[in-house]
Amino acid sequence: MHHDDSSQVPRRRSKLALAGAALVPAALAGWLVWAVTSGPARSLPPEARPAPGPSGAPLASPVTPAPPAPLAGKTVVIDPGHNPGNFEHPHEINQSVNIGTNRKECDTTGTSTNSGYTEAAFTLDVSHRLRTLLRQQGATVVLTQDADRPYGPCIDERARIGNAAKADAVVSVHADGSGTGNRGFHVILPALVKGGTADTTSIVGPSRALGERVAREFALATGTAPANYIGGGTGLDVRKDLGGLNLSTVPKVFVECGNMRDPKDAALLTDTAWRQKAARGIAAGVSTYLRD
């Protein structure tokens, strides 16, 4: 028997047409992937190209700017008390210099713990830590000395360094040499002095503001109390006999971080971790003052 297959031809053609239609979008998608990842950018169809910016170039992804450093544009002078070389230059450091209202020795060797850890070594260590912390906040930091000179500088030159830098704040780092049982820190502020070449009129107020903030933050960072032998428990002491303060024309304070001659305080001052806390407290005080 003869079978007429002509009725099956259209059906086969329909299946082929459907298969071909399905291949078109798949091929187009594959071509687009190649064009984006491998092919030249000009081969992309208009609808697949990045939207142009105002100048015709593709828009870049937005970048969030970094927040400004809190102390950017500020200058801080750190004055590490004494100098490790002072011990070898007694004649030079005993020369008298003008401190504005009278004369005083150029510098001293400073004190030390009973075990021989010197104030000069302590002040440099804390000053280096303080410098790092302030630079991390964007401040420009100047040291009056970094054991990079035979002795000194003399107290009048220390003041001039801060003045020449037009410092926003100056901190002189020290440790005290009082008697056993006298414990704690204190911050020395300039008194109102006007005579000879000294005139602290313009810095008394700002220096007190700086000193109050340093005292507060130092206590918080170190967990130590204000001195029990000076300042009436406030942690603040006002003096008119220090050339470094009398000759300053910018806000300046001294920080006596503790008493090296007391065994309990000495245990703190010789501890590396505690010195980092001390630097952190001073830095926080300076930063708070400069940002107020």
Short mmCIF file of C-alpha atoms in Angstrom, two decimals:
data_model
loop_
_atom_site.label_atom_id
_atom_site.label_comp_id
_atom_site.label_asym_id
_atom_site.label_seq_id
_atom_site.Cartn_x
_atom_site.Cartn_y
_atom_site.Cartn_z
CA MET A 1 0.00 0.00 0.00
CA HIS A 2 1.27 3.43 -0.89
CA HIS A 3 1.42 6.04 1.92
CA ASP A 4 1.39 9.71 1.13
CA ASP A 5 4.00 11.37 3.47
CA SER A 6 3.39 14.85 2.13
CA SER A 7 1.33 15.65 5.24
CA GLN A 8 4.43 15.12 7.50
CA VAL A 9 6.67 17.64 5.74
CA PRO A 10 5.13 20.80 7.17
CA ARG A 11 5.35 19.28 10.66
CA ARG A 12 9.08 18.61 10.31
CA ARG A 13 9.68 22.10 8.98
CA SER A 14 7.82 23.62 11.95
CA LYS A 15 10.09 21.78 14.37
CA LEU A 16 13.20 23.00 12.57
CA ALA A 17 11.92 26.55 12.59
CA LEU A 18 11.30 26.41 16.33
CA ALA A 19 14.77 25.02 16.98
CA GLY A 20 16.37 27.74 14.88
CA ALA A 21 14.37 30.45 16.64
CA ALA A 22 15.54 29.17 20.01
CA LEU A 23 19.17 29.30 18.95
CA VAL A 24 19.08 32.97 17.98
CA PRO A 25 18.72 34.53 21.48
CA ALA A 26 21.24 32.04 22.91
CA ALA A 27 23.80 32.95 20.28
CA LEU A 28 23.15 36.65 20.80
CA ALA A 29 23.62 36.28 24.56
CA GLY A 30 26.89 34.40 24.04
CA TRP A 31 28.14 37.05 21.67
CA LEU A 32 27.34 39.79 24.20
CA VAL A 33 29.31 37.96 26.90
CA TRP A 34 32.30 37.67 24.55
CA ALA A 35 32.02 41.31 23.56
CA VAL A 36 31.99 42.49 27.19
CA THR A 37 34.76 40.23 28.47
CA SER A 38 37.03 39.81 25.46
CA GLY A 39 35.94 41.83 22.51
CA PRO A 40 36.70 45.47 21.79
CA ALA A 41 34.45 47.97 23.56
CA ARG A 42 33.42 49.50 20.24
CA SER A 43 31.75 46.22 19.20
CA LEU A 44 29.10 46.52 21.92
CA PRO A 45 25.66 47.42 20.67
CA PRO A 46 24.44 50.84 21.88
CA GLU A 47 22.02 49.38 24.42
CA ALA A 48 24.85 47.35 26.09
CA ARG A 49 27.37 50.18 26.43
CA PRO A 50 27.95 52.07 29.77
CA ALA A 51 26.08 55.33 30.07
CA PRO A 52 28.36 58.24 29.16
CA GLY A 53 29.20 61.04 31.58
CA PRO A 54 28.97 64.78 30.81
CA SER A 55 32.25 64.68 28.87
CA GLY A 56 31.23 61.62 26.91
CA ALA A 57 33.38 59.18 28.92
CA PRO A 58 31.72 56.33 30.82
CA LEU A 59 30.71 57.28 34.35
CA ALA A 60 33.08 55.96 37.05
CA SER A 61 31.83 54.26 40.17
CA PRO A 62 31.37 56.80 43.01
CA VAL A 63 34.24 56.86 45.56
CA THR A 64 33.54 57.87 49.14
CA PRO A 65 36.20 60.37 50.23
CA ALA A 66 38.15 59.61 53.39
CA PRO A 67 37.12 61.74 56.38
CA PRO A 68 39.53 64.59 57.11
CA ALA A 69 42.15 63.98 59.82
CA PRO A 70 40.96 65.73 63.00
CA LEU A 71 44.27 67.58 63.57
CA ALA A 72 45.11 68.35 59.95
CA GLY A 73 46.63 71.82 59.72
CA LYS A 74 47.60 71.88 63.41
CA THR A 75 51.19 72.08 64.68
CA VAL A 76 52.17 70.55 68.01
CA VAL A 77 55.61 70.94 69.57
CA ILE A 78 56.70 68.21 71.98
CA ASP A 79 59.45 69.18 74.40
CA PRO A 80 61.12 66.07 75.92
CA GLY A 81 62.53 67.30 79.21
CA HIS A 82 66.32 67.26 79.64
CA ASN A 83 68.65 65.31 77.34
CA PRO A 84 70.53 62.02 77.86
CA GLY A 85 73.76 63.88 77.00
CA ASN A 86 73.34 66.46 79.76
CA PHE A 87 75.19 64.18 82.19
CA GLU A 88 78.35 64.56 80.10
CA HIS A 89 78.13 68.36 79.75
CA PRO A 90 77.83 69.81 83.27
CA HIS A 91 79.69 73.00 82.36
CA GLU A 92 77.44 73.80 79.40
CA ILE A 93 74.12 73.08 81.10
CA ASN A 94 75.11 75.09 84.19
CA GLN A 95 75.55 78.28 82.16
CA SER A 96 72.83 80.79 83.07
CA VAL A 97 70.32 82.06 80.51
CA ASN A 98 67.70 84.77 80.55
CA ILE A 99 64.22 83.45 81.41
CA GLY A 100 62.51 86.80 81.00
CA THR A 101 62.36 88.03 84.59
CA ASN A 102 65.72 86.72 85.83
CA ARG A 103 68.39 84.17 84.96
CA LYS A 104 68.51 80.41 85.43
CA GLU A 105 70.73 77.48 84.46
CA CYS A 106 70.54 76.39 80.83
CA ASP A 107 69.20 72.90 81.68
CA THR A 108 69.56 70.11 84.23
CA THR A 109 70.17 66.37 84.10
CA GLY A 110 66.72 65.63 85.50
CA THR A 111 65.91 62.97 88.06
CA SER A 112 65.86 59.14 87.95
CA THR A 113 64.35 56.13 89.68
CA ASN A 114 66.24 54.31 92.42
CA SER A 115 67.14 51.66 89.84
CA GLY A 116 68.76 54.26 87.56
CA TYR A 117 66.06 54.78 84.90
CA THR A 118 66.59 58.42 83.97
CA GLU A 119 64.01 61.10 83.43
CA ALA A 120 65.71 61.95 80.11
CA ALA A 121 65.15 58.38 78.86
CA PHE A 122 61.55 58.44 80.10
CA THR A 123 60.68 61.74 78.45
CA LEU A 124 62.07 60.68 75.08
CA ASP A 125 60.18 57.39 75.14
CA VAL A 126 56.85 59.03 75.98
CA SER A 127 57.51 61.83 73.47
CA HIS A 128 58.11 59.35 70.65
CA ARG A 129 54.85 57.57 71.47
CA LEU A 130 53.03 60.89 71.68
CA ARG A 131 54.45 62.00 68.33
CA THR A 132 53.14 58.84 66.65
CA LEU A 133 49.65 59.28 68.09
CA LEU A 134 49.40 62.94 67.07
CA ARG A 135 50.69 62.28 63.56
CA GLN A 136 48.06 59.59 63.15
CA GLN A 137 45.49 62.34 63.70
CA GLY A 138 47.08 64.51 61.01
CA ALA A 139 49.07 66.94 63.17
CA THR A 140 52.46 68.33 62.21
CA VAL A 141 54.75 67.44 65.12
CA VAL A 142 58.08 69.05 66.06
CA LEU A 143 60.42 67.80 68.80
CA THR A 144 62.69 70.29 70.56
CA GLN A 145 65.31 67.54 70.85
CA ASP A 146 65.59 63.87 69.99
CA ALA A 147 68.93 63.01 71.62
CA ASP A 148 70.32 64.39 68.37
CA ARG A 149 72.51 67.03 70.00
CA PRO A 150 75.22 66.82 72.70
CA TYR A 151 73.13 68.52 75.39
CA GLY A 152 70.12 70.79 75.88
CA PRO A 153 68.68 72.75 74.25
CA CYS A 154 68.68 75.42 76.94
CA ILE A 155 65.30 76.38 78.36
CA ASP A 156 65.20 79.69 76.46
CA GLU A 157 65.84 77.91 73.16
CA ARG A 158 63.14 75.36 73.92
CA ALA A 159 60.66 78.22 74.18
CA ARG A 160 61.92 79.79 70.97
CA ILE A 161 61.42 76.51 69.06
CA GLY A 162 57.73 76.46 69.94
CA ASN A 163 57.35 80.15 69.13
CA ALA A 164 59.11 79.82 65.76
CA ALA A 165 56.88 76.89 64.81
CA LYS A 166 53.81 79.02 65.64
CA ALA A 167 52.61 75.96 67.48
CA ASP A 168 48.94 75.52 68.26
CA ALA A 169 50.04 73.71 71.43
CA VAL A 170 53.31 72.84 73.18
CA VAL A 171 53.70 70.05 75.73
CA SER A 172 56.86 69.63 77.78
CA VAL A 173 57.12 66.05 79.05
CA HIS A 174 58.68 65.43 82.48
CA ALA A 175 58.67 63.21 85.58
CA ASP A 176 59.08 64.61 89.07
CA GLY A 177 61.75 63.91 91.67
CA SER A 178 59.86 64.45 94.92
CA GLY A 179 60.05 62.41 98.14
CA THR A 180 58.80 58.87 98.77
CA GLY A 181 55.05 58.79 99.39
CA ASN A 182 54.41 61.71 97.07
CA ARG A 183 52.50 60.18 94.21
CA GLY A 184 50.52 61.12 91.12
CA PHE A 185 50.78 63.43 88.11
CA HIS A 186 50.34 67.15 87.72
CA VAL A 187 50.27 69.65 84.88
CA ILE A 188 52.16 72.93 85.25
CA LEU A 189 50.53 76.06 83.82
CA PRO A 190 52.14 79.46 83.15
CA ALA A 191 51.41 82.22 85.65
CA LEU A 192 50.67 85.74 84.51
CA VAL A 193 54.18 87.14 84.08
CA LYS A 194 54.91 90.54 82.57
CA GLY A 195 58.39 91.89 83.00
CA GLY A 196 61.70 92.08 81.22
CA THR A 197 61.40 90.00 78.06
CA ALA A 198 58.58 87.83 79.46
CA ASP A 199 54.90 88.45 78.80
CA THR A 200 52.49 85.54 79.21
CA THR A 201 49.35 87.70 79.03
CA SER A 202 48.08 86.15 75.79
CA ILE A 203 48.81 82.51 76.68
CA VAL A 204 47.60 82.18 80.28
CA GLY A 205 43.99 81.45 79.31
CA PRO A 206 44.66 79.08 76.39
CA SER A 207 47.39 77.27 78.37
CA ARG A 208 44.97 76.65 81.24
CA ALA A 209 42.40 75.24 78.82
CA LEU A 210 45.08 72.97 77.36
CA GLY A 211 46.30 71.90 80.80
CA GLU A 212 42.83 71.10 82.10
CA ARG A 213 42.11 68.84 79.17
CA VAL A 214 45.49 67.10 79.41
CA ALA A 215 45.00 66.50 83.16
CA ARG A 216 41.52 65.06 82.62
CA GLU A 217 42.49 62.76 79.77
CA PHE A 218 45.74 61.68 81.45
CA ALA A 219 43.81 60.50 84.51
CA LEU A 220 41.32 58.60 82.34
CA ALA A 221 43.98 56.93 80.19
CA THR A 222 46.39 55.93 82.95
CA GLY A 223 44.02 55.34 85.84
CA THR A 224 46.32 57.37 88.08
CA ALA A 225 45.26 60.13 90.44
CA PRO A 226 46.37 63.77 90.51
CA ALA A 227 49.38 64.46 92.71
CA ASN A 228 48.75 64.17 96.45
CA TYR A 229 51.50 66.67 97.28
CA ILE A 230 50.94 69.61 94.92
CA GLY A 231 48.00 71.32 93.25
CA GLY A 232 45.46 70.63 95.99
CA GLY A 233 44.19 67.50 94.28
CA THR A 234 43.37 69.32 91.02
CA GLY A 235 46.36 67.99 89.09
CA LEU A 236 47.19 71.59 88.14
CA ASP A 237 50.01 73.83 89.37
CA VAL A 238 50.72 77.43 88.33
CA ARG A 239 54.35 78.61 88.23
CA LYS A 240 56.18 81.77 87.25
CA ASP A 241 59.78 80.53 87.62
CA LEU A 242 60.05 78.33 84.50
CA GLY A 243 61.73 79.93 81.50
CA GLY A 244 60.09 77.51 79.12
CA LEU A 245 56.71 78.96 80.10
CA ASN A 246 57.72 82.58 80.74
CA LEU A 247 59.23 82.99 77.27
CA SER A 248 56.51 81.15 75.36
CA THR A 249 54.21 83.11 73.08
CA VAL A 250 52.05 80.06 72.27
CA PRO A 251 49.90 77.86 74.57
CA LYS A 252 52.21 75.62 76.58
CA VAL A 253 52.13 73.29 79.59
CA PHE A 254 54.48 70.94 81.42
CA VAL A 255 53.27 67.42 82.29
CA GLU A 256 54.89 65.79 85.32
CA CYS A 257 53.76 62.22 84.66
CA GLY A 258 54.60 60.88 88.12
CA ASN A 259 57.23 60.85 90.86
CA MET A 260 60.32 58.82 89.95
CA ARG A 261 61.52 58.79 93.56
CA ASP A 262 58.45 56.97 94.85
CA PRO A 263 58.68 53.17 94.37
CA LYS A 264 55.02 52.75 93.41
CA ASP A 265 55.09 55.55 90.87
CA ALA A 266 58.48 54.35 89.61
CA ALA A 267 56.97 50.93 88.90
CA LEU A 268 54.49 52.63 86.58
CA LEU A 269 56.97 54.95 84.90
CA THR A 270 59.31 52.06 84.05
CA ASP A 271 56.48 49.97 82.55
CA THR A 272 56.25 50.09 78.74
CA ALA A 273 52.50 49.55 78.64
CA TRP A 274 51.90 52.34 81.16
CA ARG A 275 54.06 54.76 79.17
CA GLN A 276 51.87 54.08 76.15
CA LYS A 277 48.83 54.94 78.28
CA ALA A 278 50.55 58.14 79.39
CA ALA A 279 51.19 59.13 75.78
CA ARG A 280 47.61 58.27 74.87
CA GLY A 281 46.29 60.48 77.67
CA ILE A 282 48.43 63.45 76.68
CA ALA A 283 47.49 63.01 73.01
CA ALA A 284 43.79 62.89 73.89
CA GLY A 285 44.12 66.06 75.95
CA VAL A 286 45.91 67.92 73.16
CA SER A 287 43.47 66.67 70.54
CA THR A 288 40.44 67.66 72.63
CA TYR A 289 41.88 71.13 73.18
CA LEU A 290 42.67 71.67 69.50
CA ARG A 291 39.26 70.47 68.33
CA ASP A 292 37.21 72.54 70.81
#
